[in-house]
Tab-separated table of C-alpha atoms in Angstrom:
chain	number	residue	atom	x	y	z
A	945	MET	CA	9.198	-7.870	-13.482
A	946	THR	CA	10.949	-6.059	-10.654
A	947	ILE	CA	11.565	-7.656	-7.297
A	948	ILE	CA	12.323	-5.335	-4.417
A	949	THR	CA	13.911	-6.707	-1.293
A	950	THR	CA	14.900	-4.979	1.902
A	951	ALA	CA	17.890	-5.592	4.098
A	952	PRO	CA	17.148	-7.472	7.315
A	953	VAL	CA	16.477	-5.131	10.223
A	954	SER	CA	17.115	-6.039	13.823
A	955	THR	CA	14.181	-5.320	16.132
A	956	THR	CA	16.344	-5.716	19.220
A	957	PRO	CA	17.749	-2.384	20.398
A	958	ALA	CA	21.529	-2.252	20.486
A	959	ARG	CA	23.096	-2.062	23.919
A	960	VAL	CA	24.218	1.366	25.098
A	961	HIS	CA	27.834	1.545	26.291
A	962	TRP	CA	28.937	4.402	28.531
A	963	ALA	CA	32.435	5.869	28.898
A	964	GLU	CA	33.593	8.630	31.220
A	965	VAL	CA	35.685	10.753	28.841
A	966	ASP	CA	36.437	13.547	31.321
A	967	ASP	CA	35.588	14.400	34.915
A	968	ASP	CA	31.775	14.460	35.113
A	969	LEU	CA	31.326	13.956	31.348
A	970	TRP	CA	29.916	10.651	30.123
A	971	VAL	CA	29.416	9.652	26.493
A	972	ALA	CA	27.031	7.001	25.168
A	973	HIS	CA	27.916	4.701	22.277
A	974	ILE	CA	25.281	2.539	20.634
A	975	GLY	CA	25.878	0.199	17.731
A	976	GLY	CA	29.235	1.892	17.087
A	977	ALA	CA	27.665	5.366	16.860
A	978	PHE	CA	27.715	8.364	19.181
A	979	GLY	CA	24.559	8.196	21.303
A	980	GLY	CA	24.715	11.405	23.314
A	981	SER	CA	26.253	12.626	26.533
A	982	ILE	CA	25.618	13.464	30.167
A	983	ASP	CA	27.425	16.412	31.731
A	984	SER	CA	27.324	16.606	35.530
A	985	ALA	CA	27.905	19.893	37.375
A	986	GLY	CA	26.633	21.417	40.589
A	987	GLY	CA	24.647	18.318	41.494
A	988	ARG	CA	22.668	18.429	38.207
A	989	HIS	CA	23.005	16.087	35.219
A	990	LEU	CA	22.293	17.436	31.734
A	991	ALA	CA	21.496	14.844	29.060
A	992	ARG	CA	22.084	15.642	25.379
A	993	ASP	CA	21.030	13.474	22.455
A	994	PRO	CA	23.308	12.505	19.526
A	995	PHE	CA	22.309	15.731	17.756
A	996	GLY	CA	23.460	17.932	20.661
A	997	ARG	CA	19.928	18.832	21.752
A	998	ASP	CA	19.171	19.083	25.463
A	999	ARG	CA	17.030	16.136	26.565
A	1000	GLY	CA	16.597	17.290	30.150
A	1001	GLU	CA	18.262	18.136	33.441
A	1002	PHE	CA	18.082	15.524	36.193
A	1003	ASP	CA	18.822	15.146	39.905
A	1004	THR	CA	20.888	11.977	39.462
A	1005	PHE	CA	23.135	10.482	36.814
A	1006	ASP	CA	20.974	7.333	36.741
A	1007	GLU	CA	17.836	9.366	35.943
A	1008	ALA	CA	19.661	11.126	33.094
A	1009	ARG	CA	21.079	7.824	31.825
A	1010	ARG	CA	17.683	6.091	31.862
A	1011	HIS	CA	16.057	9.040	30.074
A	1012	LEU	CA	18.701	9.138	27.331
A	1013	GLU	CA	18.645	5.341	26.923
A	1014	ALA	CA	14.833	5.424	26.574
A	1015	PHE	CA	15.195	8.120	23.898
A	1016	LEU	CA	17.787	6.011	22.051
A	1017	ALA	CA	15.565	2.909	22.273
A	1018	HIS	CA	12.662	4.626	20.509
A	1019	PRO	CA	12.117	2.895	17.136
A	1020	ALA	CA	12.818	6.090	15.179
A	1021	MET	CA	16.211	6.462	16.868
A	1022	SER	CA	17.109	2.796	17.131
A	1023	ARG	CA	16.780	2.395	13.344
A	1024	ARG	CA	19.354	5.169	12.891
A	1025	LEU	CA	21.763	3.794	15.465
A	1026	GLN	CA	21.591	0.030	14.847
A	1027	ALA	CA	24.672	-1.793	13.706
A	1028	PRO	CA	23.971	-3.481	10.346
A	1029	ALA	CA	22.444	-6.931	10.716
A	1030	ALA	CA	24.690	-9.856	9.796
A	1031	ALA	CA	24.126	-11.233	6.317
A	1032	HIS	CA	22.233	-14.496	6.174
A	1033	ASP	CA	23.620	-17.473	4.232
């Protein structure tokens, strides 16, 4: 008989941390992984996902940040970017 078990998966999205790495360039980190970036120029804010794809151009940094964070929180993305769950005793 074969017993298959799966590793525990967190259903709580990891928190996104932002760092300004250069003037007008912000980088997102989520669960220890690169989560994308926001580049601001000429009053516009371009959001890119962790794969380098454009996710949109926005009027404000906060709009771009919220859009990218919503993308990262999607279950398909959050499974890829979650830190491993702690082992249970």
